[in-house]
mmCIF file of C-alpha atoms in Angstrom:
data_model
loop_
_atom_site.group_PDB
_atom_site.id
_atom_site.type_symbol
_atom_site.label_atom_id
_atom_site.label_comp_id
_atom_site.label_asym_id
_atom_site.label_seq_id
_atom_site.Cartn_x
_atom_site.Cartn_y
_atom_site.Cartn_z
ATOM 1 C CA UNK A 223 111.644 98.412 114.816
ATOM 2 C CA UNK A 224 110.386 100.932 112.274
ATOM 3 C CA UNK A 225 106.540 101.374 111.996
ATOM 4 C CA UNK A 226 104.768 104.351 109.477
ATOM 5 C CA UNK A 227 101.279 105.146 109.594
ATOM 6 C CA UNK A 228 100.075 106.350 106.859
ATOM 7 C CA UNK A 229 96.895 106.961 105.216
ATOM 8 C CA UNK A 230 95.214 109.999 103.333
ATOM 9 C CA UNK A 231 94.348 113.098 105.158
ATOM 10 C CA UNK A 232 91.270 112.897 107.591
ATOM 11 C CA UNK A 233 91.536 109.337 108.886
ATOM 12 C CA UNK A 234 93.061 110.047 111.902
ATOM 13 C CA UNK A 235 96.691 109.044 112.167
ATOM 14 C CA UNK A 236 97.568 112.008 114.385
ATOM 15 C CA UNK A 237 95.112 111.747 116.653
ATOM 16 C CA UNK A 238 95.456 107.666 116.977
ATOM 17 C CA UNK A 239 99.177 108.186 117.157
ATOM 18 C CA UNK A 240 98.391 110.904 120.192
ATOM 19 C CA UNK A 241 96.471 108.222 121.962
ATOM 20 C CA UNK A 242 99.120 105.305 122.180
ATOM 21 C CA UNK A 243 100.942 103.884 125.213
ATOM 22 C CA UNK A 244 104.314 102.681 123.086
ATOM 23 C CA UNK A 245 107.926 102.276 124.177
ATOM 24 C CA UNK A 246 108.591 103.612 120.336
ATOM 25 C CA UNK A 247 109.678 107.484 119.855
ATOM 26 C CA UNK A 248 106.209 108.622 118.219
ATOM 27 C CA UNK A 249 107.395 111.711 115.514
ATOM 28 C CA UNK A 250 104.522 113.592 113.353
ATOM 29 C CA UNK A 251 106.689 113.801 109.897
ATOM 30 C CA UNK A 252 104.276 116.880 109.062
ATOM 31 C CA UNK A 253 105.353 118.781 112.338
ATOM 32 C CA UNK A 254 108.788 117.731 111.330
ATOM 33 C CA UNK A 255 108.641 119.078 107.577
ATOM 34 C CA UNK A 256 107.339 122.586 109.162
ATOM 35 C CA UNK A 257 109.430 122.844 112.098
ATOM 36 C CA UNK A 258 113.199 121.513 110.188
ATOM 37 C CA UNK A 259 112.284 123.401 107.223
ATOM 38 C CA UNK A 260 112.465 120.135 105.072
ATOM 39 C CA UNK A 261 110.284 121.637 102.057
ATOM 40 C CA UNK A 262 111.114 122.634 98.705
ATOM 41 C CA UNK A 263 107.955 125.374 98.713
ATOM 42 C CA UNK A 264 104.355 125.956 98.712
ATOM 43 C CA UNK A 265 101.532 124.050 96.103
ATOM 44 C CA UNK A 266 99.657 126.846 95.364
ATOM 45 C CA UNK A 267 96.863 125.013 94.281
ATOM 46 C CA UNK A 268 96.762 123.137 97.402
ATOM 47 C CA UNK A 269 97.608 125.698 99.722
ATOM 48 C CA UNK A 270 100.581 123.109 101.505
ATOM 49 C CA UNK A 271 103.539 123.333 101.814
ATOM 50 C CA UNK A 272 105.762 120.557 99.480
ATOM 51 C CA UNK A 273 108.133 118.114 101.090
ATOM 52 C CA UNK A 274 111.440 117.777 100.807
ATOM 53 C CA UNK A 275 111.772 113.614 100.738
ATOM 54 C CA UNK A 276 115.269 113.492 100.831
ATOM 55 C CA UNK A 277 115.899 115.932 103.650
ATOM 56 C CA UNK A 278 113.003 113.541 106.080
ATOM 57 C CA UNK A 279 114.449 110.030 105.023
ATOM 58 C CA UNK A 280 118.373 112.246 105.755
ATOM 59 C CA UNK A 281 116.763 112.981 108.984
ATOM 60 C CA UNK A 282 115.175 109.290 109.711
ATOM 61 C CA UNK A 283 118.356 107.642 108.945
ATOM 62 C CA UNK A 284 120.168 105.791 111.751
ATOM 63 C CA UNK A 285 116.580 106.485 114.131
ATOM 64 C CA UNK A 286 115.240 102.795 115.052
ATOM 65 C CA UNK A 287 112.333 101.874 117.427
ATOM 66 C CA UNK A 288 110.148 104.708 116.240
ATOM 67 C CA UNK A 289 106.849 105.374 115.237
ATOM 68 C CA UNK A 290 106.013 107.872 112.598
ATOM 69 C CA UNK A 291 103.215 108.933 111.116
ATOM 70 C CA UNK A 292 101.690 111.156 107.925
ATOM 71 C CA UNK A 293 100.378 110.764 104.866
ATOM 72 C CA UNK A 294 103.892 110.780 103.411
ATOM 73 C CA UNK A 295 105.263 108.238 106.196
ATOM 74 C CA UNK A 296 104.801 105.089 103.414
ATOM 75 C CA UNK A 297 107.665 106.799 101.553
ATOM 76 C CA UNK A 298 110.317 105.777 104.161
ATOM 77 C CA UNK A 299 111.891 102.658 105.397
ATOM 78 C CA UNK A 300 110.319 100.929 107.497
ATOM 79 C CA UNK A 301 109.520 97.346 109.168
ATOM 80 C CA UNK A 302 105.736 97.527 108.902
ATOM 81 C CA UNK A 303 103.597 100.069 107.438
ATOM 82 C CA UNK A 304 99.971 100.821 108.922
ATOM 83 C CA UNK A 305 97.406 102.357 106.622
ATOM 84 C CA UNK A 306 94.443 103.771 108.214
ATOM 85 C CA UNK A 307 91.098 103.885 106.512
ATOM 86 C CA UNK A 308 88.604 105.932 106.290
ATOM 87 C CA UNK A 309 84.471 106.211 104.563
ATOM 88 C CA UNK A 310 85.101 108.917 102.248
ATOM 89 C CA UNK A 311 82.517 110.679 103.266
ATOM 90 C CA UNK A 312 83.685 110.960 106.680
ATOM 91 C CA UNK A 313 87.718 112.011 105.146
ATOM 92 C CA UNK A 314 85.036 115.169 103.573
ATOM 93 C CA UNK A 315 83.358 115.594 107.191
ATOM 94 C CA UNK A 316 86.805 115.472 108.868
ATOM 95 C CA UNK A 317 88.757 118.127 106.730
ATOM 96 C CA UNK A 318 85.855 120.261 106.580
ATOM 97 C CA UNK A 319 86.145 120.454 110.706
ATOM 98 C CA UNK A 320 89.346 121.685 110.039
ATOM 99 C CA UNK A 321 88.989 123.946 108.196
ATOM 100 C CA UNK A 322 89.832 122.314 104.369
ATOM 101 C CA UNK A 323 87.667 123.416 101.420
ATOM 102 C CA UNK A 324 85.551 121.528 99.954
ATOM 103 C CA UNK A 325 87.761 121.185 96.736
ATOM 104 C CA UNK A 326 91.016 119.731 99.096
ATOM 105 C CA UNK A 327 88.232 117.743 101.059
ATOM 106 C CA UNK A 328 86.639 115.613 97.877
ATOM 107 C CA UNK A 329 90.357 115.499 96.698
ATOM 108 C CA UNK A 330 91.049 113.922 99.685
ATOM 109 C CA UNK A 331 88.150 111.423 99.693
ATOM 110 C CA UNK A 332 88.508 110.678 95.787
ATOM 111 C CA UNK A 333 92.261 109.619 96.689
ATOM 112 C CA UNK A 334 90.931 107.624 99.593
ATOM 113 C CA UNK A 335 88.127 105.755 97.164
ATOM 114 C CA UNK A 336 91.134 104.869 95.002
ATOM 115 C CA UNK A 337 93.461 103.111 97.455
ATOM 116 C CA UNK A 338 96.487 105.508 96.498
ATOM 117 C CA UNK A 339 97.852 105.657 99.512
ATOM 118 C CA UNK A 340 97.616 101.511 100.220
ATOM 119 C CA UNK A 341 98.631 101.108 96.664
ATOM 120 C CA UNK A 342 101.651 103.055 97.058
ATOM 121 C CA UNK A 343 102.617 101.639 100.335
ATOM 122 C CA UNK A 344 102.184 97.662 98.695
ATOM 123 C CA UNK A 345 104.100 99.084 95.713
ATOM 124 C CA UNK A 346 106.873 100.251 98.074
ATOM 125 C CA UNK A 347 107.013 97.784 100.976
ATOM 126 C CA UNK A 348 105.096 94.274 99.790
ATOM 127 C CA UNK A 349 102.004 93.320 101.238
ATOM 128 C CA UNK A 350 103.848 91.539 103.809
ATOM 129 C CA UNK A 351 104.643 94.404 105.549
ATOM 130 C CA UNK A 352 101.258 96.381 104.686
ATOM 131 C CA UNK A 353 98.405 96.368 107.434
ATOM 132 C CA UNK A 354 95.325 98.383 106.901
ATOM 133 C CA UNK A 355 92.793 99.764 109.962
ATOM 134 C CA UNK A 356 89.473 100.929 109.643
ATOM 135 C CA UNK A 357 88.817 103.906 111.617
ATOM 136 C CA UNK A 358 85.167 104.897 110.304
ATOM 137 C CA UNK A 359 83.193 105.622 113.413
ATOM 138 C CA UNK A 360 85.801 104.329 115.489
ATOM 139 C CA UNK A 361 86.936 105.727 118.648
ATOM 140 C CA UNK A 362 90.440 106.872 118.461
ATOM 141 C CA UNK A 363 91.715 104.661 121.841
ATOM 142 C CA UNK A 364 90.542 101.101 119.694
ATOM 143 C CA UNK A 365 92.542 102.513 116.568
ATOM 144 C CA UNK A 366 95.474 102.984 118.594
ATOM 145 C CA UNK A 367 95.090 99.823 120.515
ATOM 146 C CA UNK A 368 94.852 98.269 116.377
ATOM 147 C CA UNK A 369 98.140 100.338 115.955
ATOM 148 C CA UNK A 370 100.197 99.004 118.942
ATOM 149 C CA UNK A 371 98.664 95.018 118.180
ATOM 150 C CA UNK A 372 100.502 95.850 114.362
ATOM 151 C CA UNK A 373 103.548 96.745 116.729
ATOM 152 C CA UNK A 374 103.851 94.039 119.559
ATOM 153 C CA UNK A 375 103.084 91.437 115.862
ATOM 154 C CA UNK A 376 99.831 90.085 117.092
ATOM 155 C CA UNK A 377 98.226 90.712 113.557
ATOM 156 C CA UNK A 378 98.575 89.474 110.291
ATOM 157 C CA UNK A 379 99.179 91.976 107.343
ATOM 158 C CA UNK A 380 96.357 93.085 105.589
ATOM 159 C CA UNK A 381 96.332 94.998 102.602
ATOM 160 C CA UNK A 382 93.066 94.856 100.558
ATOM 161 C CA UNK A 383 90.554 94.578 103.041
ATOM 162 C CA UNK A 384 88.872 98.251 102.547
ATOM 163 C CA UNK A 385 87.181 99.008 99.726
ATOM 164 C CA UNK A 386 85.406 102.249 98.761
ATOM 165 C CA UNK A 387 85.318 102.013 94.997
ATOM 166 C CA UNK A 388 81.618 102.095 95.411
ATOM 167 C CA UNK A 389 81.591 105.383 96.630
ATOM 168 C CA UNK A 390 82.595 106.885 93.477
#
């Protein structure tokens, strides 16, 4: 078993991932990318560093009954892919606690108004395989407790559920 969480910056894949009680190997890609070296340089604009794809699906290859998560984790194979959701607004209060401008915060929420991230992951994996959570004022134990009922298949996918269009 193969399960990615993904979902833009700010709604809370690390810290849901942090919180679960899983048999799987839990990896943070992003810790991965910093700590293997697997980037191709620095977005100067953005102030990140950019990830070398190939090198992280090299280094996923052959791993099975893991967990990973980032906002890149969509890009890999995998057996289900979980995209957490977030109010834009609170993507903008989120980064901004960590220290994010407010230019990468809006960014950030804009993306997450647009459903790029659950768009991409449909395009890429079907919405078969495509379950979105909500974590807007949700305590990280219940979105890891959504994340491991995605795991042990006691929910259906769910892509399209979320909707923040209106924000814009």
């Amino acid at each position: 078993m193969r399960v990615a969480v993904t979902g833009t910056p700010g709604t809370g894949k690390t810290t849901a991932a942090e919180h679960l009680d899983t048999d799987l190997d839990v990896f943070h890609l992003n810790d991965i990318i910093k700590d293997e070296g697997f980037s191709t340089g620095i977005d100067e604009d953005r102030g990140s560093l950019v990830a070398d794809l190939d090198k992280l699906s090299e280094w996923l290859d052959g791993r099975d009954d893991v967990l990973f998560e980032s906002h890149l984790a969509h890009h890999f194979d995998a057996d289900r892919v979980i995209v957490l959701r977030a109010h834009p607004e609170t993507i903008v209060e989120r980064l901004r606690e960590r220290g994010d401008d407010d230019s990468k915060a809006y960014e950030n929420a804009e993306s997450e108004a647009l459903d790029v991230i659950l768009g991409e992951a449909v395009e890429e994996h079907g919405m078969e395989s495509v379950y979105e959570i909500e974590t807007t004022d949700r305590d990280p134990d219940e979105v890891a407790q959504e994340i491991q009922a995605v795991v042990d298949g006691e929910r259906e996918p769910s892509a399209g559920t979320v909707s923040y269009i209106d924000w814009l």
